[in-house]
Structure formats: C-alpha cells, structure tokens
PDB file of C-alpha atoms in Angstrom:
ATOM      1  CA  GLY A 390      -8.397 -11.756 -14.624  1.00  0.00           C
ATOM      2  CA  GLU A 391      -6.971  -9.349 -11.954  1.00  0.00           C
ATOM      3  CA  ASP A 392      -3.151  -8.422 -12.050  1.00  0.00           C
ATOM      4  CA  VAL A 393      -1.857  -9.802  -8.080  1.00  0.00           C
ATOM      5  CA  GLU A 394      -4.035 -12.392  -7.062  1.00  0.00           C
ATOM      6  CA  GLN A 395      -4.411 -13.603  -3.168  1.00  0.00           C
ATOM      7  CA  SER A 396      -6.254 -15.414  -1.765  1.00  0.00           C
ATOM      8  CA  LEU A 397      -8.976 -13.998   1.042  1.00  0.00           C
ATOM      9  CA  PHE A 398      -8.502 -15.764   4.304  1.00  0.00           C
ATOM     10  CA  LEU A 399      -5.520 -17.241   6.791  1.00  0.00           C
ATOM     11  CA  SER A 400      -6.491 -19.012   9.557  1.00  0.00           C
ATOM     12  CA  VAL A 401      -3.347 -20.649  11.802  1.00  0.00           C
ATOM     13  CA  ARG A 402      -3.629 -21.617  15.213  1.00  0.00           C
ATOM     14  CA  GLU A 403      -0.237 -19.538  17.412  1.00  0.00           C
ATOM     15  CA  GLY A 404       3.089 -21.521  16.795  1.00  0.00           C
ATOM     16  CA  ASP A 405       2.361 -22.979  13.957  1.00  0.00           C
ATOM     17  CA  SER A 406       3.479 -21.700  10.077  1.00  0.00           C
ATOM     18  CA  SER A 407       1.374 -19.376   8.110  1.00  0.00           C
ATOM     19  CA  VAL A 408       1.743 -19.118   4.755  1.00  0.00           C
ATOM     20  CA  ILE A 409       1.123 -16.831   2.462  1.00  0.00           C
ATOM     21  CA  ASN A 410       0.456 -16.680  -1.735  1.00  0.00           C
ATOM     22  CA  CYS A 411       0.626 -14.536  -4.740  1.00  0.00           C
ATOM     23  CA  THR A 412       0.512 -14.743  -7.928  1.00  0.00           C
ATOM     24  CA  TYR A 413       1.272 -11.627 -10.324  1.00  0.00           C
ATOM     25  CA  THR A 414       1.518 -10.906 -14.271  1.00  0.00           C
ATOM     26  CA  ASP A 415       4.082  -8.711 -14.874  1.00  0.00           C
ATOM     27  CA  SER A 416       7.427  -9.938 -15.172  1.00  0.00           C
ATOM     28  CA  SER A 417       9.367  -7.025 -16.122  1.00  0.00           C
ATOM     29  CA  SER A 418       9.026  -5.467 -12.034  1.00  0.00           C
ATOM     30  CA  THR A 419      12.432  -5.353 -10.576  1.00  0.00           C
ATOM     31  CA  TYR A 420      11.312  -5.728  -6.580  1.00  0.00           C
ATOM     32  CA  LEU A 421       8.182  -7.785  -5.796  1.00  0.00           C
ATOM     33  CA  TYR A 422       6.755  -6.284  -1.994  1.00  0.00           C
ATOM     34  CA  TRP A 423       5.154  -7.805   1.408  1.00  0.00           C
ATOM     35  CA  TYR A 424       3.378  -5.286   2.726  1.00  0.00           C
ATOM     36  CA  LYS A 425       0.911  -5.740   6.295  1.00  0.00           C
ATOM     37  CA  GLN A 426      -1.882  -3.817   7.519  1.00  0.00           C
ATOM     38  CA  GLU A 427      -3.047  -3.509  11.613  1.00  0.00           C
ATOM     39  CA  PRO A 428      -6.791  -2.433  11.746  1.00  0.00           C
ATOM     40  CA  GLY A 429      -7.438   1.207  10.855  1.00  0.00           C
ATOM     41  CA  ALA A 430      -3.899   1.978  10.077  1.00  0.00           C
ATOM     42  CA  GLY A 431      -1.406   2.299   7.530  1.00  0.00           C
ATOM     43  CA  LEU A 432       0.383  -0.371   5.283  1.00  0.00           C
ATOM     44  CA  GLN A 433       3.926  -0.956   6.936  1.00  0.00           C
ATOM     45  CA  LEU A 434       6.589  -2.394   4.367  1.00  0.00           C
ATOM     46  CA  LEU A 435       7.274  -6.119   5.722  1.00  0.00           C
ATOM     47  CA  THR A 436       9.872  -6.904   3.477  1.00  0.00           C
ATOM     48  CA  TYR A 437      11.091  -7.483  -0.163  1.00  0.00           C
ATOM     49  CA  ILE A 438      12.732  -9.642  -2.563  1.00  0.00           C
ATOM     50  CA  PHE A 439      15.359  -8.540  -5.683  1.00  0.00           C
ATOM     51  CA  SER A 440      13.164 -10.618  -8.464  1.00  0.00           C
ATOM     52  CA  ASN A 441      16.565 -11.847  -9.747  1.00  0.00           C
ATOM     53  CA  MET A 442      17.148 -13.900  -5.880  1.00  0.00           C
ATOM     54  CA  ASP A 443      14.981 -16.917  -5.392  1.00  0.00           C
ATOM     55  CA  MET A 444      14.694 -16.858  -1.480  1.00  0.00           C
ATOM     56  CA  LYS A 445      15.329 -13.698   1.203  1.00  0.00           C
ATOM     57  CA  GLN A 446      15.500 -14.775   5.075  1.00  0.00           C
ATOM     58  CA  ASP A 447      13.967 -12.247   7.699  1.00  0.00           C
ATOM     59  CA  GLN A 448      14.009 -13.519  10.977  1.00  0.00           C
ATOM     60  CA  ARG A 449      10.373 -15.251  11.258  1.00  0.00           C
ATOM     61  CA  LEU A 450      10.016 -13.904   7.200  1.00  0.00           C
ATOM     62  CA  THR A 451      10.796 -15.965   4.238  1.00  0.00           C
ATOM     63  CA  VAL A 452      10.001 -15.227   1.152  1.00  0.00           C
ATOM     64  CA  LEU A 453       9.609 -17.683  -1.434  1.00  0.00           C
ATOM     65  CA  LEU A 454       9.972 -15.826  -5.654  1.00  0.00           C
ATOM     66  CA  ASN A 455       9.453 -18.617  -8.386  1.00  0.00           C
ATOM     67  CA  LYS A 456       9.934 -16.545 -11.629  1.00  0.00           C
ATOM     68  CA  LYS A 457       8.988 -18.832 -14.025  1.00  0.00           C
ATOM     69  CA  ASP A 458       5.836 -19.655 -12.700  1.00  0.00           C
ATOM     70  CA  LYS A 459       5.022 -15.429 -11.567  1.00  0.00           C
ATOM     71  CA  HIS A 460       4.089 -16.832  -7.820  1.00  0.00           C
ATOM     72  CA  LEU A 461       5.494 -14.985  -4.834  1.00  0.00           C
ATOM     73  CA  SER A 462       5.166 -16.223  -0.466  1.00  0.00           C
ATOM     74  CA  LEU A 463       5.823 -15.118   2.073  1.00  0.00           C
ATOM     75  CA  ARG A 464       6.238 -17.528   5.317  1.00  0.00           C
ATOM     76  CA  ILE A 465       6.098 -16.538   8.657  1.00  0.00           C
ATOM     77  CA  ALA A 466       7.269 -18.891  11.099  1.00  0.00           C
ATOM     78  CA  ASP A 467       5.605 -19.255  15.017  1.00  0.00           C
ATOM     79  CA  THR A 468       2.661 -17.253  14.022  1.00  0.00           C
ATOM     80  CA  GLN A 469       2.142 -14.907  16.440  1.00  0.00           C
ATOM     81  CA  THR A 470      -1.591 -12.910  17.262  1.00  0.00           C
ATOM     82  CA  GLY A 471       0.307 -10.005  17.093  1.00  0.00           C
ATOM     83  CA  ASP A 472       1.429 -11.421  13.300  1.00  0.00           C
ATOM     84  CA  SER A 473      -3.137 -11.023  12.296  1.00  0.00           C
ATOM     85  CA  ALA A 474      -3.565  -8.596  10.201  1.00  0.00           C
ATOM     86  CA  ILE A 475      -4.070  -7.529   6.081  1.00  0.00           C
ATOM     87  CA  TYR A 476      -0.476  -8.829   3.631  1.00  0.00           C
ATOM     88  CA  PHE A 477      -0.591  -6.734   0.510  1.00  0.00           C
ATOM     89  CA  CYS A 478       2.034  -8.967  -2.265  1.00  0.00           C
ATOM     90  CA  ALA A 479       2.832  -6.053  -4.045  1.00  0.00           C
ATOM     91  CA  TYR A 480       5.364  -5.317  -7.823  1.00  0.00           C
ATOM     92  CA  GLU A 481       6.052  -1.984  -9.512  1.00  0.00           C
ATOM     93  CA  ASP A 482       5.025  -0.689 -12.814  1.00  0.00           C
ATOM     94  CA  PHE A 483       7.051   1.980 -13.545  1.00  0.00           C
ATOM     95  CA  GLN A 484       7.242   4.582 -10.341  1.00  0.00           C
ATOM     96  CA  LYS A 485       3.705   2.516  -9.278  1.00  0.00           C
ATOM     97  CA  LEU A 486       3.196  -0.292  -6.948  1.00  0.00           C
ATOM     98  CA  VAL A 487       0.162  -2.816  -7.847  1.00  0.00           C
ATOM     99  CA  PHE A 488      -1.342  -4.040  -5.485  1.00  0.00           C
ATOM    100  CA  GLY A 489      -2.874  -7.644  -4.764  1.00  0.00           C
ATOM    101  CA  THR A 490      -6.754  -7.867  -2.703  1.00  0.00           C
ATOM    102  CA  GLY A 491      -4.489  -8.488   0.187  1.00  0.00           C
ATOM    103  CA  THR A 492      -5.416 -11.906   2.409  1.00  0.00           C
ATOM    104  CA  ARG A 493      -6.898 -11.473   5.821  1.00  0.00           C
ATOM    105  CA  LEU A 494      -4.544 -13.277   8.481  1.00  0.00           C
ATOM    106  CA  LEU A 495      -6.562 -14.776  12.162  1.00  0.00           C
ATOM    107  CA  VAL A 496      -4.523 -16.207  14.159  1.00  0.00           C
ATOM    108  CA  SER A 497      -6.110 -18.282  17.201  1.00  0.00           C
ATOM    109  CA  PRO A 498      -4.494 -19.045  20.593  1.00  0.00           C
TER     110      PRO A 498
ATOM    111  CA  SER B1337      14.635   9.773   8.918  1.00  0.00           C
ATOM    112  CA  GLN B1338      11.808  10.097   6.771  1.00  0.00           C
ATOM    113  CA  THR B1339       8.272  10.531   8.429  1.00  0.00           C
ATOM    114  CA  ILE B1340       5.024  10.780   6.921  1.00  0.00           C
ATOM    115  CA  HIS B1341       1.451  12.394   8.174  1.00  0.00           C
ATOM    116  CA  GLN B1342      -1.796  12.499   7.386  1.00  0.00           C
ATOM    117  CA  TRP B1343      -4.261  14.342   8.947  1.00  0.00           C
ATOM    118  CA  PRO B1344      -7.151  14.675   9.370  1.00  0.00           C
ATOM    119  CA  ALA B1345      -7.482  10.182  11.052  1.00  0.00           C
ATOM    120  CA  THR B1346     -11.094  10.413  10.621  1.00  0.00           C
ATOM    121  CA  LEU B1347     -13.660  12.468   8.965  1.00  0.00           C
ATOM    122  CA  VAL B1348     -17.460  12.539   8.669  1.00  0.00           C
ATOM    123  CA  GLN B1349     -18.674  14.761   6.583  1.00  0.00           C
ATOM    124  CA  PRO B1350     -22.147  15.190   5.011  1.00  0.00           C
ATOM    125  CA  VAL B1351     -22.565  14.854   0.972  1.00  0.00           C
ATOM    126  CA  GLY B1352     -21.999  17.629  -1.002  1.00  0.00           C
ATOM    127  CA  SER B1353     -19.845  19.383   1.106  1.00  0.00           C
ATOM    128  CA  PRO B1354     -15.566  20.008   0.440  1.00  0.00           C
ATOM    129  CA  LEU B1355     -12.914  17.894   1.351  1.00  0.00           C
ATOM    130  CA  SER B1356      -9.257  18.253   1.727  1.00  0.00           C
ATOM    131  CA  LEU B1357      -6.823  15.933   3.162  1.00  0.00           C
ATOM    132  CA  GLU B1358      -3.738  16.660   4.063  1.00  0.00           C
ATOM    133  CA  CYS B1359      -0.196  14.789   3.572  1.00  0.00           C
ATOM    134  CA  THR B1360       3.406  15.767   4.760  1.00  0.00           C
ATOM    135  CA  VAL B1361       6.503  13.940   4.132  1.00  0.00           C
ATOM    136  CA  GLU B1362       9.587  15.375   6.121  1.00  0.00           C
ATOM    137  CA  GLY B1363      13.257  14.094   5.633  1.00  0.00           C
ATOM    138  CA  THR B1364      13.039  13.743   2.277  1.00  0.00           C
ATOM    139  CA  SER B1365      13.408  15.840  -0.931  1.00  0.00           C
ATOM    140  CA  ASN B1366      11.759  15.464  -4.212  1.00  0.00           C
ATOM    141  CA  PRO B1367      10.034  12.365  -3.401  1.00  0.00           C
ATOM    142  CA  ASN B1368       7.172  10.758  -5.610  1.00  0.00           C
ATOM    143  CA  LEU B1369       4.084  10.711  -3.235  1.00  0.00           C
ATOM    144  CA  TYR B1370       0.910   8.876  -3.972  1.00  0.00           C
ATOM    145  CA  TRP B1371      -2.602   8.392  -2.567  1.00  0.00           C
ATOM    146  CA  TYR B1372      -4.762   5.807  -2.119  1.00  0.00           C
ATOM    147  CA  ARG B1373      -8.817   5.015  -1.564  1.00  0.00           C
ATOM    148  CA  GLN B1374      -9.761   1.010   0.469  1.00  0.00           C
ATOM    149  CA  ALA B1375     -12.723   0.086   0.429  1.00  0.00           C
ATOM    150  CA  ALA B1376     -14.474  -1.703   3.232  1.00  0.00           C
ATOM    151  CA  GLY B1377     -10.768  -2.870   4.482  1.00  0.00           C
ATOM    152  CA  ARG B1378      -9.508  -3.904   1.308  1.00  0.00           C
ATOM    153  CA  GLY B1379      -7.068  -3.719  -2.317  1.00  0.00           C
ATOM    154  CA  LEU B1380      -5.539  -0.433  -2.665  1.00  0.00           C
ATOM    155  CA  GLN B1381      -6.555   2.170  -5.868  1.00  0.00           C
ATOM    156  CA  LEU B1382      -4.348   3.830  -6.841  1.00  0.00           C
ATOM    157  CA  LEU B1383      -5.848   7.819  -7.258  1.00  0.00           C
ATOM    158  CA  PHE B1384      -3.154  10.142  -8.141  1.00  0.00           C
ATOM    159  CA  TYR B1385       0.398   9.894  -7.412  1.00  0.00           C
ATOM    160  CA  SER B1386       2.989  12.850  -8.210  1.00  0.00           C
ATOM    161  CA  VAL B1387       6.729  13.024  -9.397  1.00  0.00           C
ATOM    162  CA  GLY B1388       7.235  16.587  -8.370  1.00  0.00           C
ATOM    163  CA  ILE B1389       5.327  20.210  -7.800  1.00  0.00           C
ATOM    164  CA  GLY B1390       2.131  21.135  -9.855  1.00  0.00           C
ATOM    165  CA  GLN B1391       2.607  17.247 -11.362  1.00  0.00           C
ATOM    166  CA  ILE B1392      -0.190  15.200 -10.931  1.00  0.00           C
ATOM    167  CA  SER B1393      -1.205  12.181 -12.713  1.00  0.00           C
ATOM    168  CA  SER B1394      -4.722  10.640 -12.120  1.00  0.00           C
ATOM    169  CA  GLU B1395      -5.191   7.089 -12.241  1.00  0.00           C
ATOM    170  CA  VAL B1396      -9.092   7.343 -11.650  1.00  0.00           C
ATOM    171  CA  PRO B1397     -11.806   9.570 -13.297  1.00  0.00           C
ATOM    172  CA  GLN B1398     -13.797  10.454 -10.426  1.00  0.00           C
ATOM    173  CA  ASN B1399     -14.709  13.939  -8.448  1.00  0.00           C
ATOM    174  CA  LEU B1400     -11.820  13.979  -6.259  1.00  0.00           C
ATOM    175  CA  SER B1401      -8.735  15.966  -7.456  1.00  0.00           C
ATOM    176  CA  ALA B1402      -4.607  15.740  -6.304  1.00  0.00           C
ATOM    177  CA  SER B1403      -2.459  19.085  -6.086  1.00  0.00           C
ATOM    178  CA  ARG B1404       1.183  19.058  -5.030  1.00  0.00           C
ATOM    179  CA  PRO B1405       1.521  22.917  -3.422  1.00  0.00           C
ATOM    180  CA  GLN B1406       4.550  22.467  -2.354  1.00  0.00           C
ATOM    181  CA  ASP B1407       7.481  19.872  -2.705  1.00  0.00           C
ATOM    182  CA  ARG B1408       6.887  17.464  -0.413  1.00  0.00           C
ATOM    183  CA  GLN B1409       3.004  18.756   0.162  1.00  0.00           C
ATOM    184  CA  PHE B1410       0.090  16.212  -0.684  1.00  0.00           C
ATOM    185  CA  ILE B1411      -3.525  17.248  -1.201  1.00  0.00           C
ATOM    186  CA  LEU B1412      -7.195  15.606  -1.489  1.00  0.00           C
ATOM    187  CA  SER B1413     -10.121  17.560  -2.524  1.00  0.00           C
ATOM    188  CA  SER B1414     -13.677  17.340  -3.825  1.00  0.00           C
ATOM    189  CA  LYS B1415     -15.130  20.513  -4.664  1.00  0.00           C
ATOM    190  CA  LYS B1416     -18.500  18.230  -3.454  1.00  0.00           C
ATOM    191  CA  LEU B1417     -18.642  14.418  -1.541  1.00  0.00           C
ATOM    192  CA  LEU B1418     -20.001  11.595  -2.533  1.00  0.00           C
ATOM    193  CA  LEU B1419     -21.666   8.730  -0.468  1.00  0.00           C
ATOM    194  CA  SER B1420     -19.446   6.153  -2.693  1.00  0.00           C
ATOM    195  CA  ASP B1421     -16.527   8.665  -1.750  1.00  0.00           C
ATOM    196  CA  SER B1422     -16.635   6.668   2.142  1.00  0.00           C
ATOM    197  CA  GLY B1423     -13.716   4.643   2.469  1.00  0.00           C
ATOM    198  CA  PHE B1424     -10.063   4.803   3.559  1.00  0.00           C
ATOM    199  CA  TYR B1425      -7.133   7.184   2.454  1.00  0.00           C
ATOM    200  CA  LEU B1426      -4.209   6.515   2.345  1.00  0.00           C
ATOM    201  CA  CYS B1427      -0.717   8.883   1.237  1.00  0.00           C
ATOM    202  CA  ALA B1428       2.489   7.263   0.226  1.00  0.00           C
ATOM    203  CA  TRP B1429       6.277   8.353  -0.247  1.00  0.00           C
ATOM    204  CA  SER B1430       9.181   6.733  -2.501  1.00  0.00           C
ATOM    205  CA  SER B1431      12.141   8.311  -2.952  1.00  0.00           C
ATOM    206  CA  ALA B1432      12.378   9.482  -6.652  1.00  0.00           C
ATOM    207  CA  ALA B1433      15.011   6.994  -7.835  1.00  0.00           C
ATOM    208  CA  LEU B1434      13.536   3.916  -9.295  1.00  0.00           C
ATOM    209  CA  ASN B1435      12.943   0.274  -7.609  1.00  0.00           C
ATOM    210  CA  GLN B1436      12.136   2.002  -4.350  1.00  0.00           C
ATOM    211  CA  PRO B1437      10.220   0.694  -1.694  1.00  0.00           C
ATOM    212  CA  GLN B1438       6.333   2.638  -0.964  1.00  0.00           C
ATOM    213  CA  HIS B1439       5.763   4.017   2.641  1.00  0.00           C
ATOM    214  CA  PHE B1440       2.840   4.620   3.823  1.00  0.00           C
ATOM    215  CA  GLY B1441       0.958   7.353   6.259  1.00  0.00           C
ATOM    216  CA  ASP B1442      -0.982   6.279   9.133  1.00  0.00           C
ATOM    217  CA  GLY B1443      -4.257   6.802   7.099  1.00  0.00           C
ATOM    218  CA  THR B1444      -8.154   8.950   6.902  1.00  0.00           C
ATOM    219  CA  ARG B1445     -11.190   7.319   8.109  1.00  0.00           C
ATOM    220  CA  LEU B1446     -13.711   9.625   5.754  1.00  0.00           C
ATOM    221  CA  SER B1447     -16.951   8.808   6.052  1.00  0.00           C
ATOM    222  CA  ILE B1448     -20.057  10.285   4.197  1.00  0.00           C
ATOM    223  CA  LEU B1449     -23.550  10.510   5.545  1.00  0.00           C
TER     224      LEU B1449
END
C-alpha cells in the first residue's frame, strides 16, 4: 500500500471545523509536516510537529500525532473559504520528504 | 530571507522538442534541491534531488535529466519530450542540515501537444 494515505475529499461549511487525516507507515521520521496547495500554485508549509509531541497548536491550526497508530491529523478551526485548497501531509525519509496523495478541502459559504 | 524562483510559469511544447526548466534559490548556501512532478493536480512524485554541485540523485527512470551547474541553480531538462511529460513541475529547497522542511517554488505548468 501507499506509504502515506489521505482521504481524497473533505467538504465543510464556512465557520465549521475541518479535520484532515493522514496515516503513514514509516516510524523513524523526526518531523511530520502539513503543506497547503492553492490552485495553480506551489506548496506552502503550514506547520510541522516533532515526532515526540502529541499536539501542536498554531492559531487556527491544531496538529495531533498518534505515534503508536501512525496517525496524523490537522484540525482547522473556524474554516474560511480561503482555506479551500489541497492539503498534503509528509514525513521525512533521510533527506527526502514522502508526501501523501493530498486531501482536497472545499469550504462552502 | 530565502527565496526560490522557477521559470517559466507556463510552457507549451510540441512532442519531441527539448525542455529546460530553471530553478534558483537566493539567501542560502549549499541547499538541498529537489524537482517534483505533480500530475492532474494530485500527489507529488520526486524526480531528482541534489545535495551539492554536480551531485544528482534520480528517483524514477524517465527521459528527463537534472543538472546543478551552480550551488543555487537546479535545471530540469529533456532532449525529446513525450506526451506523458505533461504536468506541473515543482522545485523545492531545504537547508542541508537534517530534519529541515522543504520550501517550494510556484511551479511550471508544462503542456505537451
């Protein structure tokens, strides 16, 4: 199977919370990352979490890491239409990043 | 601060023509450099990465090649493009230190006719 799995789509209403999930197979990565890609643009680093942490909060973003289950999630509070994008999780493999397939978040007004 | 530039932003090429995409990084020294391809707006495929001048690692066999003639310059090339080379090409850099995030350029949309 894939090294990093993400659901393909998520649709939420403006103001709701969004939760994007990711499962991975490699357990040796020191950091795990979340990237955002808006249409026609490159990837923007959103946030990352050190592998010995359970949670990291950064304004509207909360990252949860369950290392035992190899599960990473990104929660976006008070989701806005500007949050509509593709979100990628990634882990490190030596000097490379292994990306998930991306979750397309659609926020409707 | 560090910046990364890719050009051109959009390119339309006929099948069988050559290709040269350029990527440069400013504000840092000895970065790791990466070329990715993204097909159909979905997942990223790592094509090449480089940890130093003249050092290129290829991740997938294909008719593309990469070169790093200068410390902060990374070039993606092809002698003869195929239809399957269409896609969105992204360059990225990271610090040479371990456990550093990658930072991406704005990408090049390549269409092969």
